[in-house]
Amino acid sequence: MEREKFSSRIGFILISAGCAIGLGNVWRFPYITGKYGGAAFVLIYLFFLLVLGLPIMVMEFSVGRASQKSIATSFNVLEPKGTKWHIYRYFGMAGNYLLMMFYTTIGGWMLAYFVKMMKGDFAGLDTEGVGAEFAKLTTDMPTMIFWMAVIVIIGFLVCSMGLQSGVERINKIMMVVLLGLMVVLAINSCLLPGASEGLKFYLLPDFGKLIEAGISEVVFAAMGQAFFTLSLGIGALAIFGSYIGKERKLTGEAINITILDTSVALIAGLIIFPACFAFDINPGEGPGLVFVTLPNVFNEMKGGRLWGSLFFLFMTFAALSTIIAVFQNIISFAQDLWNWSLKKAVLVNGVAIFILSLPCIFGMTIWSDFTILGKQIMDFEDFLVSNNMLPLGSLVYLLFCVNKYGWGWENFLKEANTGAGVSFPKKMRVYLTFVLPIVVFYIFIQGYWSLFAGLK
């Protein structure tokens, strides 16, 4: 059976960017930037995005396009006879399921907050009242299950319509609306009285703040954010490589996607920092920034109910763009491995993801006393994906593409440089073979070092 293709290049770029653009950009990036000193951190982050994330993205796309398969069988197609690279597929596939086991719940929170904002549930509440609303949501099991189920149904419904008619078409619309909403929200934030201090913090580097936060800690945070924001290592991007033709070289496409992904993160900062400084709120307040701090900001703002509704609609789209992309990858596993029909793959995986998403919600409610390595279930699932699957998976793709016992440098370079556009530089071979694997492994080890240091 011939593999379905994207109908247009822009469709490929937008859906791949949609996979990378998620809550890491619009939730994690602003509070980490706030925590580590603003503009100086952003510069370090952009540097690591270029030298860490971009080459591995090209490799993942290359493996997908050369094999014309998802991670379920791509290594089988390309690996030298007698080698065992394909064993990683089980870990890569597990990474996709694990990511969705908690991401669907957070996507549900975003949708719930959009509805709450529309209804005016936060109107007239003080800071404690807004905090209590979030606490109420995260301890209300039936409500969380309902919103998680809505997100799962929306995601699989889009995927059930096929690659071009569903995933590509809906993602195009969603991404255009998402980008439009962001620009409108950013302009509104930047025009608030007192916003200039927030812009200064965000756009003018103060390297003294890096020393205050601890340079090694800042560098590691920037490396981690650059690495994780692109969803590398679990085949979530390789699948879209398998849906594109050979007309364009893959480096140029990866650059376009990275620019789009980074622009969304940077514009999210333009929404959040001016608003926080305008209302004298600390922008480095951690994950509660979106669910507790910002509703307070919208309460103070003229027309805040409208702006708050638009903000959480944009956050919902950011979450859904990743969810739909990963669901498409999950569906392709069953199609590639067992030749399942689209309908069967959607139904079976829809039920499976719903059931697998329940422990995350139980971990905040009926299993709230249960921890693994000192972490609640959601945090542990996040740890498994962010600190294990993504760095180790990226290391596998990297070694597979540079190692003569894998697919090999020449095969990778030939695939990456087929078509028109920007070529992948041959001079990077030494860096990619000897330096980048050590850096990726360092990120993996550092995650465990932080975990066990926190347990002491």
PDB file of N, CA and C in Angstrom, residues 395-435:
ATOM      1  N   LEU A 395      20.090  10.153  21.357  1.00  0.00           N
ATOM      2  CA  LEU A 395      21.417   9.529  21.276  1.00  0.00           C
ATOM      3  C   LEU A 395      21.402   8.355  20.291  1.00  0.00           C
ATOM      4  N   VAL A 396      20.323   7.576  20.304  1.00  0.00           N
ATOM      5  CA  VAL A 396      20.194   6.449  19.366  1.00  0.00           C
ATOM      6  C   VAL A 396      20.152   6.958  17.924  1.00  0.00           C
ATOM      7  N   TYR A 397      19.310   7.963  17.652  1.00  0.00           N
ATOM      8  CA  TYR A 397      19.236   8.519  16.286  1.00  0.00           C
ATOM      9  C   TYR A 397      20.584   9.074  15.852  1.00  0.00           C
ATOM     10  N   LEU A 398      21.245   9.771  16.766  1.00  0.00           N
ATOM     11  CA  LEU A 398      22.547  10.376  16.484  1.00  0.00           C
ATOM     12  C   LEU A 398      23.593   9.313  16.126  1.00  0.00           C
ATOM     13  N   LEU A 399      23.726   8.302  16.985  1.00  0.00           N
ATOM     14  CA  LEU A 399      24.717   7.242  16.739  1.00  0.00           C
ATOM     15  C   LEU A 399      24.370   6.415  15.503  1.00  0.00           C
ATOM     16  N   PHE A 400      23.082   6.199  15.272  1.00  0.00           N
ATOM     17  CA  PHE A 400      22.628   5.440  14.103  1.00  0.00           C
ATOM     18  C   PHE A 400      23.058   6.130  12.802  1.00  0.00           C
ATOM     19  N   CYS A 401      23.041   7.479  12.841  1.00  0.00           N
ATOM     20  CA  CYS A 401      23.341   8.244  11.618  1.00  0.00           C
ATOM     21  C   CYS A 401      24.833   8.531  11.411  1.00  0.00           C
ATOM     22  N   VAL A 402      25.651   8.425  12.453  1.00  0.00           N
ATOM     23  CA  VAL A 402      27.077   8.736  12.274  1.00  0.00           C
ATOM     24  C   VAL A 402      27.956   7.490  12.322  1.00  0.00           C
ATOM     25  N   ASN A 403      27.404   6.363  12.766  1.00  0.00           N
ATOM     26  CA  ASN A 403      28.197   5.173  13.056  1.00  0.00           C
ATOM     27  C   ASN A 403      28.184   4.193  11.881  1.00  0.00           C
ATOM     28  N   LYS A 404      29.364   3.670  11.526  1.00  0.00           N
ATOM     29  CA  LYS A 404      29.429   2.723  10.402  1.00  0.00           C
ATOM     30  C   LYS A 404      28.715   1.404  10.712  1.00  0.00           C
ATOM     31  N   TYR A 405      28.479   1.137  12.011  1.00  0.00           N
ATOM     32  CA  TYR A 405      27.726  -0.064  12.392  1.00  0.00           C
ATOM     33  C   TYR A 405      26.213   0.206  12.434  1.00  0.00           C
ATOM     34  N   GLY A 406      25.840   1.452  12.140  1.00  0.00           N
ATOM     35  CA  GLY A 406      24.432   1.803  12.033  1.00  0.00           C
ATOM     36  C   GLY A 406      24.079   2.078  10.580  1.00  0.00           C
ATOM     37  N   TRP A 407      23.250   3.087  10.358  1.00  0.00           N
ATOM     38  CA  TRP A 407      22.889   3.491   8.989  1.00  0.00           C
ATOM     39  C   TRP A 407      24.100   4.115   8.300  1.00  0.00           C
ATOM     40  N   GLY A 408      24.873   4.888   9.076  1.00  0.00           N
ATOM     41  CA  GLY A 408      26.133   5.429   8.575  1.00  0.00           C
ATOM     42  C   GLY A 408      26.050   6.851   8.060  1.00  0.00           C
ATOM     43  N   TRP A 409      27.174   7.559   8.176  1.00  0.00           N
ATOM     44  CA  TRP A 409      27.260   8.978   7.825  1.00  0.00           C
ATOM     45  C   TRP A 409      26.915   9.236   6.359  1.00  0.00           C
ATOM     46  N   GLU A 410      27.465   8.439   5.450  1.00  0.00           N
ATOM     47  CA  GLU A 410      27.248   8.684   4.022  1.00  0.00           C
ATOM     48  C   GLU A 410      25.780   8.528   3.640  1.00  0.00           C
ATOM     49  N   ASN A 411      25.130   7.478   4.162  1.00  0.00           N
ATOM     50  CA  ASN A 411      23.700   7.268   3.876  1.00  0.00           C
ATOM     51  C   ASN A 411      22.853   8.398   4.425  1.00  0.00           C
ATOM     52  N   PHE A 412      23.181   8.815   5.666  1.00  0.00           N
ATOM     53  CA  PHE A 412      22.439   9.926   6.282  1.00  0.00           C
ATOM     54  C   PHE A 412      22.592  11.197   5.455  1.00  0.00           C
ATOM     55  N   LEU A 413      23.861  11.507   5.095  1.00  0.00           N
ATOM     56  CA  LEU A 413      24.143  12.751   4.373  1.00  0.00           C
ATOM     57  C   LEU A 413      23.450  12.764   3.002  1.00  0.00           C
ATOM     58  N   LYS A 414      23.464  11.620   2.326  1.00  0.00           N
ATOM     59  CA  LYS A 414      22.810  11.516   1.021  1.00  0.00           C
ATOM     60  C   LYS A 414      21.309  11.793   1.135  1.00  0.00           C
ATOM     61  N   GLU A 415      20.670  11.203   2.162  1.00  0.00           N
ATOM     62  CA  GLU A 415      19.229  11.409   2.364  1.00  0.00           C
ATOM     63  C   GLU A 415      18.924  12.851   2.750  1.00  0.00           C
ATOM     64  N   ALA A 416      19.689  13.390   3.710  1.00  0.00           N
ATOM     65  CA  ALA A 416      19.444  14.757   4.192  1.00  0.00           C
ATOM     66  C   ALA A 416      19.615  15.774   3.077  1.00  0.00           C
ATOM     67  N   ASN A 417      20.550  15.517   2.142  1.00  0.00           N
ATOM     68  CA  ASN A 417      20.872  16.494   1.105  1.00  0.00           C
ATOM     69  C   ASN A 417      20.225  16.203  -0.254  1.00  0.00           C
ATOM     70  N   THR A 418      19.234  15.323  -0.266  1.00  0.00           N
ATOM     71  CA  THR A 418      18.479  15.078  -1.503  1.00  0.00           C
ATOM     72  C   THR A 418      17.446  16.180  -1.681  1.00  0.00           C
ATOM     73  N   GLY A 419      17.427  16.790  -2.868  1.00  0.00           N
ATOM     74  CA  GLY A 419      16.453  17.837  -3.152  1.00  0.00           C
ATOM     75  C   GLY A 419      17.095  19.214  -3.193  1.00  0.00           C
ATOM     76  N   ALA A 420      16.241  20.241  -3.264  1.00  0.00           N
ATOM     77  CA  ALA A 420      16.722  21.630  -3.316  1.00  0.00           C
ATOM     78  C   ALA A 420      16.750  22.215  -1.906  1.00  0.00           C
ATOM     79  N   GLY A 421      17.565  23.267  -1.736  1.00  0.00           N
ATOM     80  CA  GLY A 421      17.569  23.941  -0.437  1.00  0.00           C
ATOM     81  C   GLY A 421      18.909  23.876   0.270  1.00  0.00           C
ATOM     82  N   VAL A 422      18.886  24.074   1.590  1.00  0.00           N
ATOM     83  CA  VAL A 422      20.107  24.173   2.410  1.00  0.00           C
ATOM     84  C   VAL A 422      20.695  22.785   2.650  1.00  0.00           C
ATOM     85  N   SER A 423      21.997  22.645   2.391  1.00  0.00           N
ATOM     86  CA  SER A 423      22.675  21.350   2.602  1.00  0.00           C
ATOM     87  C   SER A 423      23.118  21.194   4.052  1.00  0.00           C
ATOM     88  N   PHE A 424      23.155  19.946   4.501  1.00  0.00           N
ATOM     89  CA  PHE A 424      23.698  19.642   5.833  1.00  0.00           C
ATOM     90  C   PHE A 424      25.220  19.684   5.722  1.00  0.00           C
ATOM     91  N   PRO A 425      25.913  20.476   6.580  1.00  0.00           N
ATOM     92  CA  PRO A 425      27.367  20.633   6.423  1.00  0.00           C
ATOM     93  C   PRO A 425      28.163  19.367   6.737  1.00  0.00           C
ATOM     94  N   LYS A 426      28.996  18.951   5.778  1.00  0.00           N
ATOM     95  CA  LYS A 426      29.838  17.753   5.973  1.00  0.00           C
ATOM     96  C   LYS A 426      30.847  17.953   7.098  1.00  0.00           C
ATOM     97  N   LYS A 427      31.252  19.217   7.303  1.00  0.00           N
ATOM     98  CA  LYS A 427      32.282  19.525   8.301  1.00  0.00           C
ATOM     99  C   LYS A 427      31.828  19.219   9.732  1.00  0.00           C
ATOM    100  N   MET A 428      30.537  18.986   9.926  1.00  0.00           N
ATOM    101  CA  MET A 428      30.024  18.737  11.281  1.00  0.00           C
ATOM    102  C   MET A 428      30.256  17.298  11.747  1.00  0.00           C
ATOM    103  N   ARG A 429      30.838  16.488  10.885  1.00  0.00           N
ATOM    104  CA  ARG A 429      30.952  15.055  11.199  1.00  0.00           C
ATOM    105  C   ARG A 429      31.701  14.797  12.515  1.00  0.00           C
ATOM    106  N   VAL A 430      32.832  15.449  12.709  1.00  0.00           N
ATOM    107  CA  VAL A 430      33.637  15.228  13.928  1.00  0.00           C
ATOM    108  C   VAL A 430      32.844  15.649  15.165  1.00  0.00           C
ATOM    109  N   TYR A 431      32.221  16.817  15.086  1.00  0.00           N
ATOM    110  CA  TYR A 431      31.405  17.311  16.214  1.00  0.00           C
ATOM    111  C   TYR A 431      30.266  16.347  16.539  1.00  0.00           C
ATOM    112  N   LEU A 432      29.576  15.873  15.496  1.00  0.00           N
ATOM    113  CA  LEU A 432      28.421  14.994  15.708  1.00  0.00           C
ATOM    114  C   LEU A 432      28.832  13.597  16.180  1.00  0.00           C
ATOM    115  N   THR A 433      30.014  13.161  15.784  1.00  0.00           N
ATOM    116  CA  THR A 433      30.462  11.816  16.146  1.00  0.00           C
ATOM    117  C   THR A 433      31.065  11.763  17.547  1.00  0.00           C
ATOM    118  N   PHE A 434      31.819  12.817  17.918  1.00  0.00           N
ATOM    119  CA  PHE A 434      32.585  12.739  19.169  1.00  0.00           C
ATOM    120  C   PHE A 434      32.130  13.698  20.271  1.00  0.00           C
ATOM    121  N   VAL A 435      31.535  14.818  19.903  1.00  0.00           N
ATOM    122  CA  VAL A 435      31.180  15.833  20.915  1.00  0.00           C
ATOM    123  C   VAL A 435      29.709  15.743  21.324  1.00  0.00           C
TER     124      VAL A 435
END
